[in-house]
Short mmCIF file of C-alpha atoms in Angstrom, two decimals:
data_model
loop_
_atom_site.label_atom_id
_atom_site.label_comp_id
_atom_site.label_asym_id
_atom_site.label_seq_id
_atom_site.Cartn_x
_atom_site.Cartn_y
_atom_site.Cartn_z
CA MET A 1 75.15 91.84 69.57
CA THR A 2 75.53 89.27 72.33
CA THR A 3 73.62 86.02 72.68
CA THR A 4 74.33 85.98 76.41
CA GLU A 5 71.29 85.25 78.57
CA LEU A 6 70.53 86.94 81.89
CA HIS A 7 68.95 85.22 84.83
CA VAL A 8 68.68 85.45 88.60
CA LEU A 9 71.53 83.52 90.21
CA SER A 10 70.78 80.13 91.70
CA ALA A 11 72.40 79.36 95.06
CA MET A 12 74.23 76.34 93.65
CA ASP A 13 76.03 78.54 91.10
CA TRP A 14 77.38 81.02 93.66
CA ASP A 15 81.01 79.87 93.58
CA LYS A 16 81.30 79.93 89.78
CA TRP A 17 79.55 83.30 89.64
CA TYR A 18 81.74 84.82 92.35
CA GLY A 19 84.83 83.39 90.68
CA VAL A 20 84.05 85.45 87.55
CA LEU A 21 83.74 88.54 89.77
CA GLU A 22 87.07 87.86 91.49
CA ALA A 23 88.83 87.26 88.18
CA ALA A 24 87.52 90.56 86.80
CA PHE A 25 89.05 92.41 89.76
CA GLY A 26 92.41 90.71 89.57
CA GLY A 27 91.90 87.40 91.36
CA GLY A 28 90.62 86.09 94.67
CA THR A 29 92.95 88.16 96.85
CA LYS A 30 90.44 88.60 99.71
CA GLY A 31 90.44 84.93 100.60
CA PRO A 32 87.85 82.21 101.24
CA GLU A 33 86.68 83.65 104.57
CA HIS A 34 85.73 86.92 102.92
CA ARG A 35 83.94 85.04 100.16
CA GLU A 36 81.85 83.10 102.68
CA MET A 37 80.93 86.27 104.54
CA ILE A 38 79.75 87.88 101.31
CA ARG A 39 77.76 84.75 100.48
CA ALA A 40 76.06 84.91 103.90
CA ILE A 41 74.88 88.52 103.51
CA SER A 42 73.88 88.24 99.84
CA ASP A 43 70.35 87.61 98.63
CA PRO A 44 70.58 85.39 95.51
CA GLY A 45 67.32 86.94 94.30
CA ARG A 46 69.17 90.24 93.92
CA LEU A 47 72.09 88.76 91.97
CA ILE A 48 72.14 88.71 88.17
CA ALA A 49 74.19 86.26 86.13
CA ALA A 50 75.04 86.66 82.46
CA ARG A 51 75.64 83.26 80.86
CA ASP A 52 77.10 82.26 77.54
CA GLY A 53 76.16 78.61 77.37
CA GLU A 54 77.81 76.97 80.37
CA LEU A 55 80.11 79.95 80.99
CA PHE A 56 79.39 82.84 83.31
CA ALA A 57 80.20 86.03 81.43
CA GLY A 58 79.00 88.76 83.79
CA THR A 59 77.83 89.53 87.31
CA ALA A 60 75.75 92.22 88.96
CA GLY A 61 74.07 92.47 92.35
CA SER A 62 72.66 94.77 94.97
CA PHE A 63 72.01 95.01 98.68
CA ARG A 64 68.98 96.63 100.23
CA PHE A 65 70.18 99.38 102.55
CA GLU A 66 68.87 102.08 104.83
CA VAL A 67 70.75 105.27 104.02
CA THR A 68 70.68 108.69 105.63
CA VAL A 69 69.49 111.39 103.25
CA PRO A 70 69.01 115.12 103.87
CA GLY A 71 66.16 115.45 106.33
CA GLY A 72 65.84 111.80 107.27
CA ARG A 73 66.33 108.12 106.50
CA LEU A 74 65.41 106.52 103.17
CA ALA A 75 64.53 102.90 103.89
CA LYS A 76 64.55 101.42 100.40
CA VAL A 77 67.88 102.07 98.71
CA ALA A 78 69.64 99.60 96.44
CA GLY A 79 73.38 99.42 96.95
CA VAL A 80 74.59 98.23 93.54
CA THR A 81 77.69 96.06 93.77
CA MET A 82 79.62 93.06 92.42
CA VAL A 83 79.36 94.29 88.81
CA SER A 84 81.77 92.71 86.35
CA VAL A 85 82.11 91.39 82.80
CA ALA A 86 84.56 88.61 81.96
CA ALA A 87 87.54 89.80 79.91
CA THR A 88 86.56 87.34 77.17
CA HIS A 89 83.13 88.97 76.75
CA ARG A 90 83.83 92.70 76.77
CA ARG A 91 82.26 95.07 74.24
CA ARG A 92 79.23 92.84 73.66
CA GLY A 93 76.61 94.91 75.48
CA ILE A 94 76.54 92.65 78.54
CA LEU A 95 76.99 95.45 81.07
CA THR A 96 74.22 97.52 79.49
CA ALA A 97 71.91 94.49 79.50
CA MET A 98 72.61 93.84 83.18
CA MET A 99 72.06 97.49 84.12
CA ARG A 100 68.80 97.45 82.20
CA ARG A 101 67.61 94.28 83.96
CA GLN A 102 68.72 95.50 87.36
CA LEU A 103 66.94 98.86 87.19
CA ASP A 104 63.76 97.14 86.02
CA ASP A 105 64.02 94.76 88.97
CA LEU A 106 64.65 97.58 91.45
CA ARG A 107 61.60 99.42 90.17
CA GLU A 108 59.47 96.32 90.70
CA ARG A 109 60.82 96.05 94.25
CA GLY A 110 59.77 99.62 94.97
CA GLU A 111 63.32 100.86 95.59
CA ALA A 112 63.27 104.48 94.47
CA LEU A 113 67.01 105.10 94.62
CA ALA A 114 70.14 103.20 93.57
CA MET A 115 73.70 103.99 94.52
CA LEU A 116 77.11 102.50 93.90
CA THR A 117 80.83 103.07 94.23
CA ALA A 118 82.65 102.88 90.92
CA SER A 119 85.90 101.12 90.13
CA GLU A 120 85.96 103.35 87.02
CA PRO A 121 83.78 106.48 87.41
CA ALA A 122 83.42 107.01 83.66
CA ILE A 123 81.29 103.88 83.28
CA TYR A 124 78.04 104.70 85.03
CA GLY A 125 77.02 108.15 83.84
CA ARG A 126 75.47 106.64 80.72
CA TYR A 127 73.15 104.61 82.95
CA GLY A 128 71.91 107.71 84.77
CA TYR A 129 74.22 107.73 87.81
CA GLY A 130 75.61 111.06 89.00
CA THR A 131 78.55 111.60 91.34
CA ALA A 132 76.83 112.62 94.56
CA SER A 133 79.67 112.68 97.07
CA ARG A 134 83.39 113.21 97.18
CA GLN A 135 85.99 112.31 99.76
CA PHE A 136 89.56 113.03 100.67
CA ARG A 137 92.40 110.58 100.75
CA LEU A 138 95.16 111.82 103.00
CA GLU A 139 98.78 111.05 103.82
CA ILE A 140 99.98 113.07 106.78
CA ASP A 141 103.65 113.77 107.45
CA THR A 142 103.40 113.11 111.19
CA ALA A 143 106.89 114.46 111.85
CA ARG A 144 105.76 117.94 110.79
CA VAL A 145 102.01 118.06 111.45
CA ARG A 146 100.55 118.67 114.90
CA LEU A 147 97.01 119.00 116.21
CA GLY A 148 95.65 122.00 118.01
CA PRO A 149 94.12 123.78 119.62
CA LEU A 150 92.12 120.77 120.75
CA PRO A 151 88.43 120.86 121.72
CA ASP A 152 87.45 121.35 125.36
CA GLY A 153 87.30 118.04 127.20
CA THR A 154 89.91 116.24 125.07
CA GLU A 155 92.12 115.65 128.14
CA LYS A 156 89.23 113.88 129.88
CA VAL A 157 88.95 111.24 127.13
CA GLY A 158 90.84 108.03 127.76
CA ILE A 159 92.22 105.81 125.01
CA ARG A 160 92.62 102.08 125.54
CA THR A 161 93.45 99.19 123.27
CA ALA A 162 90.91 96.42 122.66
CA PRO A 163 91.16 93.05 120.88
CA VAL A 164 89.92 93.91 117.41
CA GLY A 165 87.66 90.87 117.11
CA ASP A 166 86.46 90.77 120.72
CA GLU A 167 82.65 90.58 120.76
CA ALA A 168 82.25 93.30 123.39
CA ALA A 169 84.64 95.60 121.52
CA VAL A 170 82.91 94.99 118.20
CA ASP A 171 79.51 95.69 119.79
CA ALA A 172 80.81 98.92 121.33
CA CYS A 173 82.24 100.08 118.00
CA GLU A 174 79.03 99.20 116.18
CA ALA A 175 77.02 101.22 118.71
CA VAL A 176 79.21 104.27 118.03
CA TYR A 177 78.83 103.75 114.29
CA ALA A 178 75.04 103.43 114.61
CA ARG A 179 74.87 106.73 116.48
CA ALA A 180 76.85 108.39 113.68
CA VAL A 181 74.62 107.12 110.86
CA PRO A 182 71.83 109.75 111.23
CA THR A 183 74.31 112.64 111.33
CA ARG A 184 75.51 112.62 107.71
CA PRO A 185 73.87 111.97 104.31
CA GLY A 186 75.27 108.90 102.57
CA MET A 187 75.88 106.92 105.74
CA ILE A 188 74.56 103.38 105.59
CA ALA A 189 72.97 101.61 108.55
CA ARG A 190 74.85 98.40 109.22
CA LEU A 191 72.62 95.39 108.58
CA PRO A 192 73.00 92.04 110.42
CA GLY A 193 76.00 90.10 109.19
CA TRP A 194 78.06 93.13 108.17
CA ALA A 195 79.91 93.74 111.45
CA PRO A 196 82.28 90.73 111.07
CA LEU A 197 83.44 92.09 107.71
CA GLN A 198 84.70 95.24 109.42
CA VAL A 199 87.18 93.26 111.52
CA LEU A 200 88.17 90.57 109.03
CA ASP A 201 91.96 90.69 109.05
CA ARG A 202 93.50 89.71 105.71
CA ASP A 203 96.98 91.15 106.19
CA PRO A 204 99.11 89.23 108.71
CA SER A 205 102.11 91.45 107.92
CA ALA A 206 100.34 94.35 109.68
CA PRO A 207 97.48 93.07 111.85
CA LEU A 208 94.35 95.14 112.33
CA LEU A 209 94.36 96.94 115.71
CA CYS A 210 91.65 98.71 117.67
CA VAL A 211 91.52 101.48 120.27
CA LEU A 212 88.47 102.78 122.11
CA ALA A 213 87.85 106.32 123.35
CA GLU A 214 86.15 106.40 126.74
CA ARG A 215 84.74 109.01 129.07
CA ASP A 216 83.03 108.35 132.38
CA GLY A 217 83.17 104.62 131.70
CA GLU A 218 81.33 104.86 128.37
CA VAL A 219 82.76 104.15 124.91
CA THR A 220 82.51 107.38 122.91
CA GLY A 221 84.61 106.51 119.87
CA TYR A 222 86.89 104.01 118.22
CA ALA A 223 89.61 103.67 115.62
CA ARG A 224 90.72 100.59 113.70
CA TYR A 225 94.13 100.81 112.09
CA ARG A 226 97.32 99.04 111.05
CA ASN A 227 100.79 99.91 112.26
CA ARG A 228 103.07 99.00 109.37
CA SER A 229 106.71 98.84 110.42
CA ALA A 230 109.42 100.21 108.12
CA TRP A 231 112.97 101.55 108.38
CA ASP A 232 115.12 103.64 106.06
CA GLU A 233 118.65 105.01 106.17
CA SER A 234 117.64 107.67 108.71
CA GLY A 235 115.82 105.33 111.09
CA PRO A 236 112.18 104.35 111.76
CA ALA A 237 109.73 105.18 108.96
CA GLY A 238 106.62 103.22 109.82
CA SER A 239 103.11 104.16 108.78
CA VAL A 240 99.74 104.17 110.48
CA GLU A 241 96.95 103.11 108.11
CA VAL A 242 93.57 104.15 109.53
CA GLN A 243 90.75 101.91 108.38
CA ASP A 244 87.89 103.46 110.33
CA LEU A 245 87.37 106.16 112.94
CA GLN A 246 84.07 107.23 114.46
CA ALA A 247 83.30 109.31 117.53
CA ASP A 248 80.31 110.75 119.34
CA ASP A 249 81.76 114.21 120.00
CA PRO A 250 84.62 116.56 119.07
CA ALA A 251 86.73 115.74 122.15
CA SER A 252 86.61 111.98 121.56
CA ARG A 253 87.40 112.43 117.89
CA ALA A 254 90.37 114.68 118.62
CA ALA A 255 91.70 112.29 121.27
CA LEU A 256 91.67 109.42 118.80
CA TRP A 257 93.49 111.41 116.12
CA ARG A 258 96.06 112.64 118.65
CA TYR A 259 96.77 109.04 119.66
CA LEU A 260 97.12 107.84 116.04
CA LEU A 261 99.37 110.74 115.02
CA GLY A 262 101.63 110.14 118.01
CA ILE A 263 102.39 106.42 117.60
CA ASP A 264 106.11 105.78 118.04
CA LEU A 265 108.44 104.73 115.19
CA THR A 266 106.07 106.06 112.51
CA SER A 267 106.39 109.06 110.21
CA LYS A 268 103.23 108.82 108.13
CA LEU A 269 99.50 108.41 108.67
CA THR A 270 97.18 107.49 105.81
CA LYS A 271 93.41 107.22 105.51
CA HIS A 272 91.63 106.07 102.41
CA SER A 273 88.43 108.07 102.92
CA LEU A 274 87.56 111.21 104.85
CA PRO A 275 84.59 113.58 104.43
CA VAL A 276 85.48 116.77 102.58
CA ASP A 277 84.29 118.74 105.64
CA ASP A 278 85.89 116.49 108.26
CA PRO A 279 86.81 118.31 111.51
CA LEU A 280 90.36 116.95 111.31
CA LEU A 281 91.08 119.43 108.52
CA HIS A 282 90.55 122.27 111.02
CA LEU A 283 92.81 120.74 113.68
CA VAL A 284 95.98 120.01 111.70
CA SER A 285 98.77 122.58 111.89
CA ASP A 286 99.76 122.30 108.22
CA PRO A 287 97.16 121.08 105.71
CA ARG A 288 99.72 121.24 102.89
CA ARG A 289 101.58 118.35 104.52
CA CYS A 290 98.47 116.20 104.73
CA GLY A 291 98.68 115.00 101.13
CA LEU A 292 94.99 115.62 100.47
CA ARG A 293 93.64 114.11 97.29
CA GLN A 294 90.00 114.33 96.28
CA TRP A 295 88.22 111.19 95.09
CA ASP A 296 84.71 110.42 93.90
CA GLY A 297 82.47 108.64 96.41
CA LEU A 298 78.86 107.58 95.98
CA HIS A 299 77.23 107.58 92.56
CA VAL A 300 73.45 107.96 92.86
CA ARG A 301 70.55 107.35 90.50
CA PRO A 302 66.83 107.97 91.03
CA VAL A 303 65.01 104.81 89.96
CA GLU A 304 61.63 106.48 90.47
CA VAL A 305 62.05 110.27 90.32
CA GLY A 306 58.82 111.14 92.12
CA ALA A 307 59.30 108.74 95.03
CA ALA A 308 63.01 109.54 95.39
CA LEU A 309 62.55 113.32 95.54
CA ALA A 310 59.63 112.98 97.95
CA ALA A 311 61.67 110.79 100.32
CA ARG A 312 64.30 113.38 101.30
CA GLY A 313 64.09 116.67 103.14
CA TYR A 314 64.92 120.17 101.88
CA ARG A 315 66.73 123.04 103.58
CA CYS A 316 64.06 125.58 102.74
CA PRO A 317 60.58 125.57 101.17
CA VAL A 318 60.60 124.92 97.44
CA ASP A 319 58.04 124.76 94.64
CA VAL A 320 59.66 123.92 91.32
CA VAL A 321 58.77 122.09 88.12
CA ILE A 322 61.65 119.98 86.84
CA ASP A 323 61.77 118.65 83.29
CA VAL A 324 63.71 115.39 83.53
CA GLU A 325 65.42 113.61 80.64
CA ASP A 326 66.04 109.91 81.24
CA ALA A 327 66.92 107.96 78.11
CA PHE A 328 67.71 104.74 80.00
CA CYS A 329 64.60 104.63 82.24
CA GLY A 330 61.97 106.31 80.12
CA TRP A 331 59.34 106.18 82.87
CA ASN A 332 61.14 109.12 84.54
CA THR A 333 61.18 111.37 81.48
CA GLY A 334 58.86 114.36 81.70
CA ARG A 335 57.90 117.19 84.05
CA TRP A 336 57.68 116.77 87.80
CA ARG A 337 56.46 119.32 90.36
CA LEU A 338 58.40 119.20 93.61
CA THR A 339 56.85 121.02 96.55
CA ALA A 340 58.42 120.83 100.00
CA ASP A 341 58.36 122.59 103.35
CA ALA A 342 58.93 121.67 106.98
CA SER A 343 56.03 119.19 106.91
CA GLY A 344 57.50 117.08 104.09
CA ALA A 345 57.80 116.83 100.33
CA VAL A 346 55.58 115.80 97.42
CA CYS A 347 56.79 115.17 93.88
CA GLU A 348 54.22 114.39 91.19
CA ARG A 349 53.86 114.53 87.43
CA THR A 350 52.56 117.79 86.03
CA ALA A 351 51.63 119.46 82.77
CA ASP A 352 52.76 122.86 84.09
CA PRO A 353 55.63 124.66 82.31
CA ALA A 354 59.13 123.67 83.42
CA ASP A 355 61.25 125.86 85.71
CA LEU A 356 64.42 123.75 85.30
CA ALA A 357 65.50 121.15 82.75
CA LEU A 358 68.13 118.50 83.48
CA PRO A 359 69.20 114.90 82.84
CA VAL A 360 68.45 112.31 85.51
CA ARG A 361 72.14 111.94 86.43
CA ALA A 362 72.11 115.60 87.52
CA LEU A 363 69.32 114.75 89.97
CA GLY A 364 71.44 111.87 91.23
CA ALA A 365 74.41 114.17 91.71
CA VAL A 366 72.49 116.69 93.85
CA TYR A 367 70.40 114.14 95.73
CA LEU A 368 72.58 113.90 98.86
CA GLY A 369 73.16 117.64 99.07
CA GLY A 370 76.88 117.65 98.36
CA VAL A 371 76.65 119.01 94.80
CA THR A 372 74.71 122.15 93.92
CA LEU A 373 72.36 122.71 91.03
CA THR A 374 74.09 126.04 90.39
CA SER A 375 77.47 124.34 89.88
CA LEU A 376 75.91 121.85 87.47
CA ALA A 377 74.24 124.72 85.62
CA ALA A 378 77.63 126.42 85.27
CA ALA A 379 78.83 123.19 83.64
CA GLY A 380 75.87 123.24 81.25
CA LEU A 381 74.16 120.22 82.82
CA VAL A 382 71.15 122.12 84.20
CA ARG A 383 69.15 124.70 82.27
CA GLU A 384 67.17 127.40 84.03
CA VAL A 385 63.86 127.99 82.21
CA ARG A 386 62.20 130.36 84.68
CA PRO A 387 64.49 133.13 85.96
CA GLY A 388 65.16 132.76 89.68
CA ALA A 389 64.20 129.08 89.84
CA LEU A 390 67.78 127.82 89.83
CA ALA A 391 69.00 129.67 92.94
CA ALA A 392 65.90 128.79 94.95
CA ALA A 393 66.02 125.09 94.05
CA SER A 394 69.76 124.88 94.57
CA ALA A 395 69.43 126.25 98.10
CA ALA A 396 66.65 123.79 98.91
CA PHE A 397 68.60 120.73 97.73
CA GLY A 398 71.65 121.57 99.87
CA SER A 399 72.84 119.82 103.01
CA GLU A 400 74.43 121.31 106.13
CA THR A 401 76.84 118.36 106.25
CA ALA A 402 78.76 116.94 103.30
CA PRO A 403 77.67 113.45 102.26
CA TRP A 404 80.07 110.58 102.88
CA TYR A 405 80.03 106.81 103.10
CA PRO A 406 82.44 104.97 105.42
CA HIS A 407 80.70 101.63 104.86
CA ASP A 408 82.08 99.82 101.82
CA PHE A 409 79.80 97.47 99.95
#
């Protein structure tokens, strides 16, 4: 047992608290400017400190986000972040205590859903989080991969460079991003103060660059990337590292990718995160030479099952009673009737017999529509009680577009 005490962080303790976080992730490699930007967008009331006397032993925090969910926008979502335990205080129950305190706090704030990205995915399932989205990492052999056929109108899209930190360029990119947010579950609306983080350049060896896609004088897309120079015994072997790419339409998107894949003196293009249904995968000539590797994305947890399930839309009408098991947040345990149609959804407690039985992390996994109830049932994580209920509910929870988050937090 630990004697560590938890409390809400005071503003004067920010630097010590953040220092513990940086040490847990290998040191303060992101620099003082990044630290100050994070300080500016953080709400100390949402930050939890674990203290052992005068020492800080653990950190946990959250941001309040607006996130696109199937059928609409969920306004009150907690983006859990900055979670760490000092190496000197591991295996003392500090993480569990912080998760317990945080979920209690989120419930009091009326935030029905929590989500996070995990440094180690195995950690958070025991706290009720389910893996709700996946993404591709890719490394394209640009000497052997071509694009085509390209969408109609691609030739009419112009590509021009822009100073990455220029205010007008940043505003234009942010406008494109904002237009993309409603189109895909998991996308986070950018709150004030977050835009400068997108263009903070911490690698002078390969500066961040920006190009804009334009048509008829309007910006219709952008890409931010690094051109990392390299040479080997056969000649130039540079790489293009794409940080972010957003576009309003297929032609603008294709024009941006064509530009990036055609940069001189490079033989490789990498991108850390791409939706599993990204259109690029249908344009490349040889997907085997794209080095695709699947990675977990958002991990989601209903804080209040009824409110969370009522806040999203469903692909078809559904009327199902779900028996939820939630050992960590007991207020969710029990049977819930979810009814939904084109007019909206209602999810309330019921004494009616269950149609499906599942743990709360399974609800988190299917929440954004990228994981199906039928696949979880095949893994033994969902049990069908009433024959036919599983297929109907699984269809209703689905999403036309795969969930994805391009906004790190």
